[in-house]
PDB file of C-alpha atoms in Angstrom:
ATOM      1  CA  UNK A  14       6.731  -0.414 -15.609  1.00 65.00           C
ATOM      2  CA  UNK A  15       8.182  -0.741 -12.343  1.00 71.00           C
ATOM      3  CA  UNK A  16       8.820  -4.355 -11.077  1.00 87.00           C
ATOM      4  CA  UNK A  17       9.303  -4.839  -7.315  1.00 92.00           C
ATOM      5  CA  UNK A  18      10.243  -8.400  -5.959  1.00 94.00           C
ATOM      6  CA  UNK A  19      10.114  -9.639  -2.525  1.00 95.00           C
ATOM      7  CA  UNK A  20      10.352 -12.988  -1.184  1.00 90.00           C
ATOM      8  CA  UNK A  21       7.206 -14.343   0.198  1.00 91.00           C
ATOM      9  CA  UNK A  22       8.138 -15.773   3.746  1.00 95.00           C
ATOM     10  CA  UNK A  23      10.604 -15.502   6.607  1.00 97.00           C
ATOM     11  CA  UNK A  24      10.653 -17.025   9.939  1.00 97.00           C
ATOM     12  CA  UNK A  25      13.157 -16.115  12.824  1.00 97.00           C
ATOM     13  CA  UNK A  26      13.030 -16.500  16.505  1.00 97.00           C
ATOM     14  CA  UNK A  27      12.167 -13.952  19.037  1.00 97.00           C
ATOM     15  CA  UNK A  28      15.198 -11.707  19.961  1.00 97.00           C
ATOM     16  CA  UNK A  29      16.975 -12.599  16.442  1.00 97.00           C
ATOM     17  CA  UNK A  30      17.362  -9.805  13.597  1.00 97.00           C
ATOM     18  CA  UNK A  31      15.171 -10.131  10.624  1.00 97.00           C
ATOM     19  CA  UNK A  32      16.232  -9.083   7.189  1.00 98.00           C
ATOM     20  CA  UNK A  33      13.634  -8.477   4.535  1.00 98.00           C
ATOM     21  CA  UNK A  34      14.717  -8.057   1.304  1.00 97.00           C
ATOM     22  CA  UNK A  35      13.299  -6.157  -1.933  1.00 97.00           C
ATOM     23  CA  UNK A  36      14.802  -5.722  -5.612  1.00 96.00           C
ATOM     24  CA  UNK A  37      13.490  -3.393  -8.030  1.00 94.00           C
ATOM     25  CA  UNK A  38      13.913  -2.629 -11.642  1.00 91.00           C
ATOM     26  CA  UNK A  39      13.329   1.230 -12.096  1.00 81.00           C
ATOM     27  CA  UNK A  40      16.004   3.498 -10.177  1.00 78.00           C
ATOM     28  CA  UNK A  41      14.096   6.685 -10.903  1.00 81.00           C
ATOM     29  CA  UNK A  42      12.139   6.736  -7.485  1.00 84.00           C
ATOM     30  CA  UNK A  43      12.799   9.682  -5.199  1.00 85.00           C
ATOM     31  CA  UNK A  44      11.430   7.682  -2.068  1.00 90.00           C
ATOM     32  CA  UNK A  45      11.408   4.031  -1.077  1.00 93.00           C
ATOM     33  CA  UNK A  46       9.191   2.719   1.583  1.00 95.00           C
ATOM     34  CA  UNK A  47       8.613  -0.159   4.052  1.00 97.00           C
ATOM     35  CA  UNK A  48       5.173  -0.503   4.968  1.00 96.00           C
ATOM     36  CA  UNK A  49       3.870  -3.064   7.613  1.00 97.00           C
ATOM     37  CA  UNK A  50       0.194  -5.014   7.551  1.00 95.00           C
ATOM     38  CA  UNK A  51      -1.137  -6.579  10.547  1.00 93.00           C
ATOM     39  CA  UNK A  52      -3.826  -9.169  10.022  1.00 88.00           C
ATOM     40  CA  UNK A  53      -7.260  -7.621   9.096  1.00 85.00           C
ATOM     41  CA  UNK A  54      -5.712  -4.045   8.999  1.00 88.00           C
ATOM     42  CA  UNK A  55      -4.635  -1.508   6.490  1.00 89.00           C
ATOM     43  CA  UNK A  56      -1.149  -0.720   5.646  1.00 93.00           C
ATOM     44  CA  UNK A  57       0.763   1.577   8.302  1.00 93.00           C
ATOM     45  CA  UNK A  58       4.082   3.287   7.003  1.00 92.00           C
ATOM     46  CA  UNK A  59       7.224   1.891   9.123  1.00 95.00           C
ATOM     47  CA  UNK A  60       9.948   4.295   7.407  1.00 95.00           C
ATOM     48  CA  UNK A  61      11.005   5.486   4.119  1.00 94.00           C
ATOM     49  CA  UNK A  62      14.614   6.377   2.669  1.00 94.00           C
ATOM     50  CA  UNK A  63      15.162   9.086   0.016  1.00 92.00           C
ATOM     51  CA  UNK A  64      17.110   7.689  -2.814  1.00 91.00           C
ATOM     52  CA  UNK A  65      20.507   9.773  -2.375  1.00 92.00           C
ATOM     53  CA  UNK A  66      20.801   7.920   0.954  1.00 94.00           C
ATOM     54  CA  UNK A  67      22.250   4.548   1.574  1.00 95.00           C
ATOM     55  CA  UNK A  68      21.154   4.074   5.195  1.00 97.00           C
ATOM     56  CA  UNK A  69      18.777   4.989   7.487  1.00 96.00           C
ATOM     57  CA  UNK A  70      18.104   3.710  11.284  1.00 96.00           C
ATOM     58  CA  UNK A  71      15.206   4.418  13.024  1.00 93.00           C
ATOM     59  CA  UNK A  72      15.162   2.759  16.668  1.00 95.00           C
ATOM     60  CA  UNK A  73      15.081  -0.977  16.044  1.00 97.00           C
ATOM     61  CA  UNK A  74      14.852  -0.606  12.048  1.00 97.00           C
ATOM     62  CA  UNK A  75      17.624  -0.162   9.623  1.00 97.00           C
ATOM     63  CA  UNK A  76      16.883   0.542   6.011  1.00 98.00           C
ATOM     64  CA  UNK A  77      20.025  -0.161   3.452  1.00 97.00           C
ATOM     65  CA  UNK A  78      19.672   1.180  -0.003  1.00 97.00           C
ATOM     66  CA  UNK A  79      22.210  -0.127  -2.715  1.00 96.00           C
ATOM     67  CA  UNK A  80      21.084   1.978  -5.891  1.00 93.00           C
ATOM     68  CA  UNK A  81      23.990  -0.070  -8.074  1.00 93.00           C
ATOM     69  CA  UNK A  82      22.094  -3.295  -7.233  1.00 94.00           C
ATOM     70  CA  UNK A  83      18.559  -1.922  -7.255  1.00 94.00           C
ATOM     71  CA  UNK A  84      18.170  -3.459  -3.411  1.00 96.00           C
ATOM     72  CA  UNK A  85      16.544  -2.353  -0.792  1.00 97.00           C
ATOM     73  CA  UNK A  86      16.325  -3.855   2.832  1.00 97.00           C
ATOM     74  CA  UNK A  87      14.695  -3.534   6.252  1.00 98.00           C
ATOM     75  CA  UNK A  88      16.446  -5.206   9.203  1.00 98.00           C
ATOM     76  CA  UNK A  89      14.368  -5.444  12.458  1.00 98.00           C
ATOM     77  CA  UNK A  90      16.683  -6.038  15.646  1.00 97.00           C
ATOM     78  CA  UNK A  91      15.804  -7.981  18.473  1.00 97.00           C
ATOM     79  CA  UNK A  92      12.597  -9.145  16.674  1.00 98.00           C
ATOM     80  CA  UNK A  93       9.397  -9.471  18.791  1.00 97.00           C
ATOM     81  CA  UNK A  94       6.183 -11.556  18.378  1.00 95.00           C
ATOM     82  CA  UNK A  95       4.370  -8.206  17.704  1.00 95.00           C
ATOM     83  CA  UNK A  96       6.842  -7.661  14.684  1.00 97.00           C
ATOM     84  CA  UNK A  97       4.527 -10.681  13.207  1.00 96.00           C
ATOM     85  CA  UNK A  98       3.223  -9.114  10.147  1.00 96.00           C
ATOM     86  CA  UNK A  99       3.278  -8.798   6.191  1.00 96.00           C
ATOM     87  CA  UNK A 100       6.041  -6.108   5.180  1.00 97.00           C
ATOM     88  CA  UNK A 101       5.700  -4.434   1.756  1.00 96.00           C
ATOM     89  CA  UNK A 102       8.250  -2.508  -0.073  1.00 96.00           C
ATOM     90  CA  UNK A 103       6.875   0.369  -2.140  1.00 94.00           C
ATOM     91  CA  UNK A 104       8.514   2.524  -4.754  1.00 92.00           C
ATOM     92  CA  UNK A 105       7.159   6.118  -5.676  1.00 87.00           C
ATOM     93  CA  UNK A 106       6.933   6.915  -9.395  1.00 78.00           C
ATOM     94  CA  UNK A 107       5.874   9.874 -11.013  1.00 74.00           C
ATOM     95  CA  UNK A 108       3.117   9.559 -13.577  1.00 67.00           C
ATOM     96  CA  UNK A 109       2.763  12.903 -14.755  1.00 65.00           C
ATOM     97  CA  UNK A 110       1.181  16.243 -14.133  1.00 60.00           C
ATOM     98  CA  UNK A 111       2.393  16.452 -10.663  1.00 62.00           C
ATOM     99  CA  UNK A 112       0.982  12.989  -9.611  1.00 67.00           C
ATOM    100  CA  UNK A 113       2.580  10.123  -8.591  1.00 73.00           C
ATOM    101  CA  UNK A 114       1.981   6.321  -7.705  1.00 81.00           C
ATOM    102  CA  UNK A 115       3.413   3.970  -5.464  1.00 88.00           C
ATOM    103  CA  UNK A 116       4.092   0.184  -6.877  1.00 90.00           C
ATOM    104  CA  UNK A 117       4.305  -2.400  -4.142  1.00 92.00           C
ATOM    105  CA  UNK A 118       6.068  -5.588  -3.890  1.00 93.00           C
ATOM    106  CA  UNK A 119       3.922  -8.536  -3.069  1.00 93.00           C
ATOM    107  CA  UNK A 120       4.773  -8.427   0.405  1.00 95.00           C
ATOM    108  CA  UNK A 121       6.954 -10.827   2.964  1.00 96.00           C
ATOM    109  CA  UNK A 122       5.002 -12.516   5.633  1.00 96.00           C
ATOM    110  CA  UNK A 123       7.314 -12.404   8.938  1.00 97.00           C
ATOM    111  CA  UNK A 124       6.508 -15.302  11.335  1.00 97.00           C
ATOM    112  CA  UNK A 125       8.116 -14.658  14.918  1.00 97.00           C
ATOM    113  CA  UNK A 126       8.843 -17.827  16.830  1.00 95.00           C
ATOM    114  CA  UNK A 127       8.560 -17.402  20.551  1.00 91.00           C
TER     115      UNK A 127
ATOM    116  CA  UNK B  19     -11.704  11.259  15.274  1.00 57.00           C
ATOM    117  CA  UNK B  20      -9.431  12.419  12.477  1.00 65.00           C
ATOM    118  CA  UNK B  21      -8.118   9.796   9.778  1.00 92.00           C
ATOM    119  CA  UNK B  22      -9.256   7.872   6.784  1.00 95.00           C
ATOM    120  CA  UNK B  23     -12.427   5.600   6.837  1.00 95.00           C
ATOM    121  CA  UNK B  24     -13.955   2.946   4.684  1.00 97.00           C
ATOM    122  CA  UNK B  25     -17.267   1.536   4.672  1.00 96.00           C
ATOM    123  CA  UNK B  26     -18.607  -0.803   4.622  1.00 97.00           C
ATOM    124  CA  UNK B  27     -16.023  -3.060   6.289  1.00 95.00           C
ATOM    125  CA  UNK B  28     -17.553  -6.329   4.903  1.00 97.00           C
ATOM    126  CA  UNK B  29     -19.720  -6.665   1.942  1.00 97.00           C
ATOM    127  CA  UNK B  30     -21.026  -9.574  -0.043  1.00 97.00           C
ATOM    128  CA  UNK B  31     -22.884  -9.209  -3.243  1.00 97.00           C
ATOM    129  CA  UNK B  32     -24.151 -10.919  -6.285  1.00 97.00           C
ATOM    130  CA  UNK B  33     -22.669 -10.913 -10.004  1.00 98.00           C
ATOM    131  CA  UNK B  34     -23.918  -8.130 -11.958  1.00 97.00           C
ATOM    132  CA  UNK B  35     -24.958  -6.060  -9.146  1.00 97.00           C
ATOM    133  CA  UNK B  36     -23.636  -2.460  -8.767  1.00 97.00           C
ATOM    134  CA  UNK B  37     -21.636  -1.657  -5.349  1.00 97.00           C
ATOM    135  CA  UNK B  38     -20.054   1.312  -4.056  1.00 98.00           C
ATOM    136  CA  UNK B  39     -17.353   1.501  -1.489  1.00 98.00           C
ATOM    137  CA  UNK B  40     -17.100   4.598   0.298  1.00 98.00           C
ATOM    138  CA  UNK B  41     -13.552   6.364   1.415  1.00 98.00           C
ATOM    139  CA  UNK B  42     -13.377   9.584   3.673  1.00 97.00           C
ATOM    140  CA  UNK B  43     -10.478  11.156   5.074  1.00 97.00           C
ATOM    141  CA  UNK B  44     -10.409  14.145   7.322  1.00 95.00           C
ATOM    142  CA  UNK B  45      -6.814  15.701   6.653  1.00 91.00           C
ATOM    143  CA  UNK B  46      -7.967  17.617   3.635  1.00 90.00           C
ATOM    144  CA  UNK B  47      -5.530  15.715   1.478  1.00 92.00           C
ATOM    145  CA  UNK B  48      -5.076  16.529  -2.031  1.00 91.00           C
ATOM    146  CA  UNK B  49      -4.275  12.882  -3.334  1.00 92.00           C
ATOM    147  CA  UNK B  50      -6.412   9.711  -2.741  1.00 94.00           C
ATOM    148  CA  UNK B  51      -6.027   6.269  -4.206  1.00 95.00           C
ATOM    149  CA  UNK B  52      -7.805   2.889  -4.370  1.00 97.00           C
ATOM    150  CA  UNK B  53      -5.947  -0.378  -4.280  1.00 96.00           C
ATOM    151  CA  UNK B  54      -6.801  -3.936  -4.214  1.00 97.00           C
ATOM    152  CA  UNK B  55      -4.990  -6.809  -2.558  1.00 95.00           C
ATOM    153  CA  UNK B  56      -5.112 -10.187  -3.855  1.00 93.00           C
ATOM    154  CA  UNK B  57      -3.238 -13.122  -2.680  1.00 84.00           C
ATOM    155  CA  UNK B  58      -0.270 -13.346  -4.940  1.00 80.00           C
ATOM    156  CA  UNK B  59      -0.363  -9.821  -6.552  1.00 83.00           C
ATOM    157  CA  UNK B  60       0.182  -7.624  -3.460  1.00 86.00           C
ATOM    158  CA  UNK B  61      -1.498  -4.218  -3.724  1.00 92.00           C
ATOM    159  CA  UNK B  62      -2.382  -2.856  -7.122  1.00 93.00           C
ATOM    160  CA  UNK B  63      -3.705   0.420  -8.064  1.00 93.00           C
ATOM    161  CA  UNK B  64      -7.031   0.826  -9.482  1.00 96.00           C
ATOM    162  CA  UNK B  65      -7.654   4.552  -9.671  1.00 95.00           C
ATOM    163  CA  UNK B  66      -6.032   7.670  -8.183  1.00 93.00           C
ATOM    164  CA  UNK B  67      -7.056  11.202  -7.591  1.00 93.00           C
ATOM    165  CA  UNK B  68      -4.751  14.254  -7.452  1.00 89.00           C
ATOM    166  CA  UNK B  69      -7.480  16.614  -6.398  1.00 90.00           C
ATOM    167  CA  UNK B  70     -11.171  17.286  -6.609  1.00 91.00           C
ATOM    168  CA  UNK B  71     -12.700  16.488 -10.171  1.00 91.00           C
ATOM    169  CA  UNK B  72      -9.242  15.129 -11.011  1.00 91.00           C
ATOM    170  CA  UNK B  73      -9.212  11.268 -11.562  1.00 93.00           C
ATOM    171  CA  UNK B  74      -7.024   8.876 -13.404  1.00 91.00           C
ATOM    172  CA  UNK B  75      -6.888   5.184 -14.012  1.00 92.00           C
ATOM    173  CA  UNK B  76      -4.153   2.934 -12.406  1.00 91.00           C
ATOM    174  CA  UNK B  77      -3.193  -0.466 -13.215  1.00 88.00           C
ATOM    175  CA  UNK B  78      -6.434  -2.610 -12.808  1.00 94.00           C
ATOM    176  CA  UNK B  79      -9.224  -0.062 -13.488  1.00 95.00           C
ATOM    177  CA  UNK B  80     -11.504  -2.084 -15.848  1.00 96.00           C
ATOM    178  CA  UNK B  81     -14.730  -2.478 -14.221  1.00 96.00           C
ATOM    179  CA  UNK B  82     -14.473   0.089 -11.887  1.00 98.00           C
ATOM    180  CA  UNK B  83     -15.380   3.833 -11.811  1.00 97.00           C
ATOM    181  CA  UNK B  84     -14.510   6.593  -9.366  1.00 97.00           C
ATOM    182  CA  UNK B  85     -15.815  10.312  -8.647  1.00 95.00           C
ATOM    183  CA  UNK B  86     -14.106  12.961  -6.521  1.00 96.00           C
ATOM    184  CA  UNK B  87     -16.602  15.752  -6.106  1.00 95.00           C
ATOM    185  CA  UNK B  88     -15.132  16.616  -2.713  1.00 94.00           C
ATOM    186  CA  UNK B  89     -11.776  16.631  -1.247  1.00 95.00           C
ATOM    187  CA  UNK B  90     -12.698  14.309   1.511  1.00 96.00           C
ATOM    188  CA  UNK B  91     -14.426  11.582  -0.417  1.00 97.00           C
ATOM    189  CA  UNK B  92     -13.308   9.250  -3.006  1.00 98.00           C
ATOM    190  CA  UNK B  93     -16.097   6.551  -3.688  1.00 98.00           C
ATOM    191  CA  UNK B  94     -15.202   3.422  -5.748  1.00 98.00           C
ATOM    192  CA  UNK B  95     -18.171   1.808  -7.715  1.00 98.00           C
ATOM    193  CA  UNK B  96     -18.343  -1.389  -9.576  1.00 97.00           C
ATOM    194  CA  UNK B  97     -20.757  -1.108 -12.025  1.00 95.00           C
ATOM    195  CA  UNK B  98     -21.641  -4.758 -12.618  1.00 97.00           C
ATOM    196  CA  UNK B  99     -19.745  -6.977 -10.040  1.00 97.00           C
ATOM    197  CA  UNK B 100     -17.869 -10.222 -11.195  1.00 97.00           C
ATOM    198  CA  UNK B 101     -16.431 -12.739  -9.172  1.00 97.00           C
ATOM    199  CA  UNK B 102     -12.892 -11.827 -10.184  1.00 96.00           C
ATOM    200  CA  UNK B 103     -13.408  -8.443  -8.102  1.00 97.00           C
ATOM    201  CA  UNK B 104     -13.698 -10.515  -5.065  1.00 97.00           C
ATOM    202  CA  UNK B 105     -10.749  -8.773  -3.037  1.00 97.00           C
ATOM    203  CA  UNK B 106      -9.889  -6.419  -0.139  1.00 97.00           C
ATOM    204  CA  UNK B 107      -9.924  -2.872  -1.327  1.00 98.00           C
ATOM    205  CA  UNK B 108      -8.026  -0.178   0.314  1.00 97.00           C
ATOM    206  CA  UNK B 109      -8.349   3.662   0.130  1.00 97.00           C
ATOM    207  CA  UNK B 110      -5.325   5.833   0.991  1.00 95.00           C
ATOM    208  CA  UNK B 111      -4.543   9.346   1.010  1.00 94.00           C
ATOM    209  CA  UNK B 112      -1.732  11.575   0.946  1.00 91.00           C
ATOM    210  CA  UNK B 113      -0.945  15.400   1.419  1.00 85.00           C
ATOM    211  CA  UNK B 114       2.161  15.229  -0.541  1.00 72.00           C
ATOM    212  CA  UNK B 115       3.974  16.098   2.673  1.00 69.00           C
ATOM    213  CA  UNK B 116       7.005  14.375   4.226  1.00 70.00           C
ATOM    214  CA  UNK B 117       8.223  11.958   1.601  1.00 70.00           C
ATOM    215  CA  UNK B 118       4.654  11.892  -0.045  1.00 78.00           C
ATOM    216  CA  UNK B 119       3.543   9.444   2.681  1.00 86.00           C
ATOM    217  CA  UNK B 120       0.359   7.629   1.742  1.00 90.00           C
ATOM    218  CA  UNK B 121      -1.800   6.730   4.953  1.00 91.00           C
ATOM    219  CA  UNK B 122      -4.146   3.784   4.386  1.00 94.00           C
ATOM    220  CA  UNK B 123      -7.681   2.932   5.805  1.00 95.00           C
ATOM    221  CA  UNK B 124      -8.899  -0.235   7.267  1.00 94.00           C
ATOM    222  CA  UNK B 125     -10.089  -1.917   4.255  1.00 95.00           C
ATOM    223  CA  UNK B 126     -13.258  -3.375   2.625  1.00 97.00           C
ATOM    224  CA  UNK B 127     -13.623  -7.028   2.153  1.00 96.00           C
ATOM    225  CA  UNK B 128     -15.637  -7.657  -0.934  1.00 98.00           C
ATOM    226  CA  UNK B 129     -17.094 -10.898  -1.771  1.00 97.00           C
ATOM    227  CA  UNK B 130     -18.999 -11.135  -5.062  1.00 97.00           C
ATOM    228  CA  UNK B 131     -21.091 -14.688  -5.323  1.00 96.00           C
TER     229      UNK B 131
END
């Protein structure tokens, strides 16, 4: 099955850029996602990228996709204390009969130092 | 208010008891999912459903049962709870719309003593 890897922790200073990385093994996903989880809450979709794109920018967020290296990254510009959370990379995989599943990485805990 | 809700938010039970976690969504989404979140494992899929009366197993389905008699509800039952089922459980739904986005509930923290 799909294997999705992320580093577990990242610490940055407020105002700096954060880069969260994700590597995966199966290249057949149509969509690749970044979810954010704040303490005690569910997951919230931050952004996604279609597999035929290399880059997507959405305000402070930039997603880069390197299909050759099977590498996905999320860059957060001007990181704020409110960005402190766990960030999950997720890939979509079809499981047959019109159904699909998401495979998640273990999550990267981003800590922003004031 | 529209959205996806889970109940209860917190539950403590004992080994061997049956427990049912509820999930309700108001969007009439076709797809619904149950995940468990554990330290060191991220989120793992337990069961999913493509429509009412259609369910299928995920990665970690042993010890769990689901049903989907109505589109809006997707209850998850632990038939005989074990300590290894202590976890945070998330329900999600998707209408297959833009990017097949899944929307998550707030989670249920279950402790099995």
